[in-house]
Amino acid sequence: MMVKHENSLDERGRDELSSRLADDEFWGALAGQPRRRVLTYLLDVGEAPVAELAEVLGGWEASEGTAVPPERYERFRIALVHSHLPRLDEADLVDYDRENRLVAPTDLEEPVRKLILDSVAAESG
Amino acid sequence: MLDPFIEEVQGRRKRLRVYAHGDPPGIAEHLATRNVTVETKPLPAGGPDPFVTVLDDEEYAGVLTLADVERLLAPPIGEPGDLDDRSAAYGVMMDLLQEAVFTGLDRRQLLAASREIEDRALRVGTGQLRVGFQSLSAFESQVPVYRRLGTGTDLEIHVRGRPDWSPPTIENVTYHRDSGSLAPFWYLAFDGGDDVGQSCALIAREEADGYVGFWTYEPHLVGEILGTLTSAE
C-alpha cells in the first residue's frame, strides 16, 4: 500500500492524476453542485448509505433557507441513484455498491481531493 | 379529560437525526420529549451548516437547521399577524415537530407555540377557537391579543378558566368558568373555519417541572379535541 504525502505524489500517483485530468469523464462528473457536495461528505466520513447522502443534500438546502419536504428528499434520492452516483462511479470518483446502496470514495489523489473540497468551500463565498 | 390525547400522541414515534460538529451542547436534553429519539452524527468541516432531519415513524418528514431547532428553546414572541422571516422559519419548525410530546415546557415556550395557532385563526378570520389558560387571571395578559382576534372578525372564541378574575367584554369572545376538570390544562384548538386544513391545536398539562404537551395540525385529531372541549361546556 503506497503512502501518499500531502502535495507530493510518487510516479504512479502522478500517472493516475494525469490520466484522470485528461479524462472528460472526470470533469463531467464534477459538473454539478450536488455531486461535489456528496464527494465532500464522503471524503470526510468514508462510506455512507444512499439515504444518508440524500439527507445531507437536504441539510445543505436547509442551510440555504429552503424548506425541504419529503418530496424533495425523494427527488434527491432518485437523482443520486439514477444520475449522480452512476456518473461518479463511471469517473472512478466513488465506489457505488448498488445492491447494498452504499457509497464510498475511491482513493483520490491529493490535488483532486483539494479541488473538490475547495469547490464546495467556495460556495459559501 | 385531555390526558387521553397526550397518551395517544405519545405512541407516535418521531426521530431527530442531528448532524453537527462534535456534540451540540445539550440538544438531546433541551429537546426533552416522551416520544422522540435524538441521535447525533458527525458533520464534515466543509459540509453544510448543522441540521436536523426529522423522521415520523421512520419516514423522512423534512429537515431543519440546528439554528431553527434552537430557536424553539428561546422562542420569539410577537403579536398575531406579525409574519416576518423569523416567524416563517418558526412555522416550518412547528410543522415538523408537531406531535412530539415535549416535557419541561415553560410558559414562554407555550406562549410562542400558542401564537402560531392564534396567528392562523386571525389570518383565516372565521371559525371556532377554544382556549384555556387554566385561570382567567392568566388570560389577563392576553387580552390585547384576543381583542385583536375578536374585533371585526367572524371568529367564535371561547375562553375558559378558573373564575379568579373578571375579564372584560370582547367582541366574539365568550367566557366559561372552569369547575376544575380542565384546570391542569393549557390548550388552544382552532377548527380552521371553512378550511379544515387550517385546523390546529395545542394541549399541555402543567406538572411540577413544567408543562407536558404537544401541538398538532392533523385535522382529525384537532376535530376530536374540539369535540371533547365542546362537550365539556
XYZ file of C-alpha atoms in Angstrom:
358
model
C 0.000 0.000 0.000
C 1.550 3.260 -1.103
C 1.581 6.204 1.261
C 0.652 9.484 -0.405
C 2.245 12.516 1.193
C 0.426 15.788 1.059
C 1.289 17.742 -2.084
C 3.727 15.130 -3.279
C 2.906 12.175 -5.470
C 5.077 9.306 -6.441
C 5.387 8.340 -10.104
C 2.398 6.053 -10.093
C 0.303 8.711 -8.360
C 1.339 11.304 -10.940
C 0.388 8.929 -13.751
C -3.006 8.347 -12.212
C -3.541 12.040 -11.725
C -2.535 12.794 -15.308
C -4.861 10.251 -16.798
C -7.683 11.459 -14.577
C -7.202 15.098 -15.504
C -7.066 14.221 -19.208
C -10.399 12.403 -18.978
C -13.569 14.337 -19.863
C -15.486 11.829 -17.784
C -13.781 13.219 -14.688
C -14.664 16.859 -15.417
C -18.200 15.957 -16.428
C -18.706 14.055 -13.200
C -17.652 17.098 -11.157
C -20.053 19.383 -13.014
C -22.933 19.784 -10.605
C -23.105 21.101 -7.105
C -24.875 18.030 -5.658
C -22.081 15.750 -6.861
C -19.317 17.937 -5.432
C -21.231 18.174 -2.157
C -21.690 14.417 -1.990
C -17.980 13.881 -2.648
C -17.010 16.344 0.074
C -19.170 14.492 2.564
C -17.816 11.080 1.529
C -14.210 12.262 1.675
C -14.791 13.019 5.341
C -16.987 10.181 6.561
C -15.652 7.434 4.308
C -18.649 5.302 3.498
C -22.323 6.229 3.616
C -25.650 4.771 2.550
C -27.536 6.482 -0.272
C -30.319 7.550 2.099
C -27.810 9.415 4.243
C -26.438 11.247 1.200
C -29.978 12.336 0.337
C -30.374 13.656 3.901
C -27.105 15.546 3.670
C -28.134 17.178 0.383
C -31.337 18.197 2.187
C -29.277 19.621 5.028
C -27.358 21.748 2.549
C -30.561 23.175 1.144
C -31.914 23.803 4.625
C -28.853 25.881 5.444
C -29.594 27.931 2.325
C -33.004 28.710 3.753
C -35.029 26.348 1.580
C -37.657 24.149 3.190
C -37.046 20.511 2.328
C -40.254 18.478 2.353
C -40.352 14.689 1.858
C -40.941 15.072 -1.915
C -37.689 16.981 -2.274
C -35.812 14.376 -0.271
C -37.246 11.680 -2.574
C -36.063 13.615 -5.642
C -32.556 13.800 -4.168
C -32.600 10.082 -3.585
C -33.769 9.317 -7.105
C -31.247 11.712 -8.638
C -28.481 10.070 -6.619
C -29.441 6.560 -7.672
C -30.141 7.308 -11.317
C -27.770 10.130 -12.116
C -25.154 11.330 -9.648
C -23.786 8.076 -8.275
C -23.551 6.213 -11.594
C -21.752 9.236 -13.037
C -19.326 9.446 -10.138
C -18.823 5.701 -10.261
C -18.057 5.829 -14.016
C -15.451 8.508 -13.392
C -13.863 6.394 -10.683
C -14.547 9.004 -8.025
C -16.706 6.694 -5.904
C -17.378 3.012 -5.493
C -21.139 2.616 -5.697
C -22.440 -0.663 -4.318
C -25.886 -0.735 -5.928
C -27.045 -3.861 -4.170
C -26.360 -2.606 -0.658
C -26.929 1.050 -1.570
C -23.590 2.017 -0.083
C -21.169 4.573 -1.447
C -17.506 5.086 -0.682
C -14.968 7.480 -2.157
C -12.161 5.946 -4.171
C -8.587 6.650 -3.263
C -8.269 10.153 -4.725
C -5.026 11.941 -5.392
C -4.392 14.847 -3.059
C -4.773 17.604 -5.713
C -8.151 16.131 -6.673
C -9.316 15.979 -3.045
C -8.266 19.576 -2.584
C -10.040 20.661 -5.764
C -13.290 19.101 -4.598
C -13.098 20.463 -1.065
C -12.134 23.921 -2.325
C -15.026 23.937 -4.780
C -17.553 23.358 -2.008
C -15.844 25.824 0.338
C -16.152 28.380 -2.458
C -19.959 28.055 -2.308
C -20.110 29.976 0.909
C -18.131 32.797 -0.688
C -60.026 14.980 30.381
C -57.403 15.827 27.776
C -54.966 13.199 29.063
C -56.050 10.529 26.560
C -54.875 12.785 23.720
C -51.430 13.204 25.282
C -51.204 9.473 25.791
C -52.279 8.673 22.251
C -49.808 11.074 20.666
C -47.004 9.721 22.843
C -47.335 6.497 20.862
C -46.308 8.231 17.635
C -42.574 7.838 17.166
C -40.503 10.714 15.918
C -36.758 10.653 15.328
C -34.463 13.640 15.132
C -31.139 12.994 13.459
C -28.802 15.832 14.331
C -25.835 16.394 12.013
C -23.426 18.656 13.838
C -19.796 19.294 14.638
C -18.944 17.449 17.798
C -21.682 17.121 20.367
C -24.033 20.089 20.135
C -24.453 21.455 23.643
C -27.313 19.725 25.392
C -29.539 19.314 22.335
C -30.882 15.980 23.498
C -31.596 17.269 27.000
C -33.128 20.526 25.786
C -35.394 18.688 23.412
C -36.766 16.660 26.258
C -39.671 14.670 24.926
C -41.506 11.474 25.602
C -41.701 10.092 22.082
C -38.749 11.468 20.200
C -35.399 9.764 19.757
C -32.498 12.131 19.235
C -29.327 10.840 17.595
C -26.257 12.759 16.526
C -23.988 12.233 13.544
C -20.720 13.937 12.644
C -20.623 16.687 10.067
C -17.562 17.373 7.908
C -15.846 20.717 8.276
C -16.602 21.618 4.661
C -20.180 20.424 4.878
C -23.496 22.205 5.352
C -24.406 24.140 8.481
C -25.581 21.839 11.287
C -29.005 20.449 10.503
C -31.627 18.099 11.857
C -33.500 15.508 9.835
C -36.987 14.750 11.165
C -38.493 11.301 10.690
C -42.063 10.298 11.549
C -42.353 6.560 12.142
C -39.006 6.231 10.353
C -40.223 8.059 7.242
C -38.440 11.237 6.153
C -40.589 14.226 7.108
C -38.263 17.137 6.500
C -35.161 18.947 7.649
C -34.425 21.972 9.820
C -31.234 23.801 10.516
C -29.963 23.319 14.051
C -30.338 27.075 14.483
C -34.072 26.734 13.791
C -34.418 23.996 16.380
C -32.505 26.036 18.949
C -34.982 28.831 18.342
C -37.566 26.527 19.886
C -35.675 26.813 23.136
C -35.587 30.616 23.060
C -38.628 31.435 21.017
C -39.500 34.864 19.697
C -42.907 36.135 20.741
C -44.816 38.524 18.556
C -48.344 39.730 18.096
C -50.551 37.567 15.875
C -50.284 38.884 12.340
C -46.541 39.518 12.518
C -45.314 37.439 9.622
C -41.624 38.193 9.230
C -38.876 35.792 8.185
C -38.299 34.698 11.729
C -41.892 33.658 12.105
C -41.826 31.787 8.804
C -38.899 29.647 9.962
C -40.649 29.115 13.290
C -43.724 27.913 11.374
C -41.686 25.313 9.471
C -40.268 24.081 12.744
C -43.740 23.932 14.302
C -44.919 21.838 11.366
C -42.100 19.309 11.596
C -42.177 18.998 15.368
C -45.917 18.550 15.671
C -46.985 15.587 17.773
C -43.686 15.464 19.614
C -44.688 15.259 23.247
C -42.424 17.792 24.931
C -41.718 17.759 28.635
C -40.488 20.626 30.761
C -42.030 23.332 28.571
C -42.257 26.710 30.216
C -44.902 29.411 29.801
C -42.807 31.392 27.335
C -42.424 28.395 25.044
C -46.134 27.643 25.314
C -46.994 31.236 24.510
C -44.814 31.140 21.412
C -46.462 27.950 20.184
C -49.878 29.380 21.059
C -49.119 32.443 18.940
C -48.820 30.243 15.865
C -52.359 28.993 16.430
C -53.745 32.439 17.240
C -51.986 33.815 14.172
C -53.611 31.199 11.990
C -57.044 31.953 13.446
C -56.533 35.659 12.772
C -55.490 35.027 9.179
C -58.430 32.711 8.483
C -60.777 35.123 10.282
C -63.636 32.698 10.727
C -64.349 29.502 12.646
C -64.225 28.330 16.210
C -61.293 28.943 18.553
C -61.409 27.373 22.010
C -58.715 28.278 24.512
C -57.957 27.571 28.133
C -55.216 29.259 30.128
C -56.091 27.461 33.352
C -57.252 30.558 35.180
C -58.923 33.690 33.861
C -56.270 35.734 35.658
C -53.672 34.101 33.386
C -55.740 35.357 30.471
C -55.340 38.967 31.617
C -52.018 39.476 29.799
C -53.550 38.041 26.630
C -56.478 40.477 26.478
C -54.882 42.730 23.831
C -54.237 39.694 21.643
C -57.803 38.475 21.974
C -59.235 41.932 21.373
C -57.424 41.761 18.076
C -58.702 38.270 17.364
C -62.322 39.030 18.174
C -62.864 42.564 16.970
C -64.232 42.733 13.454
C -63.632 39.083 12.646
C -66.050 36.197 12.209
C -64.282 34.077 14.782
C -66.253 32.407 17.551
C -63.890 32.449 20.528
C -64.421 30.548 23.749
C -62.110 31.271 26.685
C -62.216 29.021 29.705
C -60.538 29.206 33.094
C -60.890 29.277 36.850
C -63.013 32.324 37.681
C -60.397 34.146 39.753
C -60.643 37.340 37.708
C -63.312 39.257 35.847
C -62.316 39.576 32.193
C -63.523 42.480 30.025
C -66.134 42.111 27.322
C -64.559 41.425 23.956
C -66.473 41.107 20.710
C -66.911 37.459 19.652
C -65.454 36.153 22.922
C -67.484 34.033 25.322
C -66.067 33.244 28.748
C -66.625 29.956 30.532
C -65.945 29.254 34.165
C -63.974 26.096 34.629
C -65.120 23.942 37.517
C -61.751 22.214 37.732
C -61.781 19.401 35.190
C -59.631 21.383 32.790
C -57.608 23.155 35.482
C -54.255 21.439 34.765
C -54.501 22.089 31.034
C -53.325 24.909 28.819
C -54.962 24.414 25.438
C -55.945 26.016 22.164
C -57.945 24.465 19.366
C -58.972 26.062 16.093
C -61.277 24.339 13.607
C -59.870 26.129 10.543
C -63.078 27.919 9.632
C -64.097 26.971 6.107
C -60.887 25.038 5.558
C -60.319 22.067 7.817
C -56.752 22.035 6.531
C -56.161 25.164 8.609
C -57.136 23.468 11.861
C -54.595 23.210 14.646
C -54.457 22.530 18.361
C -52.137 22.566 21.337
C -52.593 20.688 24.607
C -50.261 20.961 27.599
C -50.656 19.712 31.147
C -48.943 21.515 33.990
C -46.637 19.344 36.050
C -44.132 20.017 38.806
C -41.214 20.703 36.434
C -43.010 22.370 33.559
C -45.674 21.533 31.033
C -46.018 18.274 29.141
C -47.696 18.701 25.801
C -47.831 18.744 22.034
C -49.339 20.636 19.166
C -50.862 19.210 16.006
C -52.063 20.255 12.567
C -53.753 16.942 11.898
C -57.448 17.741 11.154
C -58.883 14.502 12.514
C -57.077 14.844 15.835
C -57.991 18.527 16.112
C -61.614 17.586 15.447
C -61.585 15.062 18.277
C -60.018 17.563 20.656
C -62.626 20.178 19.768
C -65.365 17.607 20.281
C -64.109 16.848 23.777
C -63.776 20.548 24.648
C -67.245 21.375 23.344
C -68.872 18.584 25.314
C -67.214 19.912 28.470
C -69.254 23.116 28.283
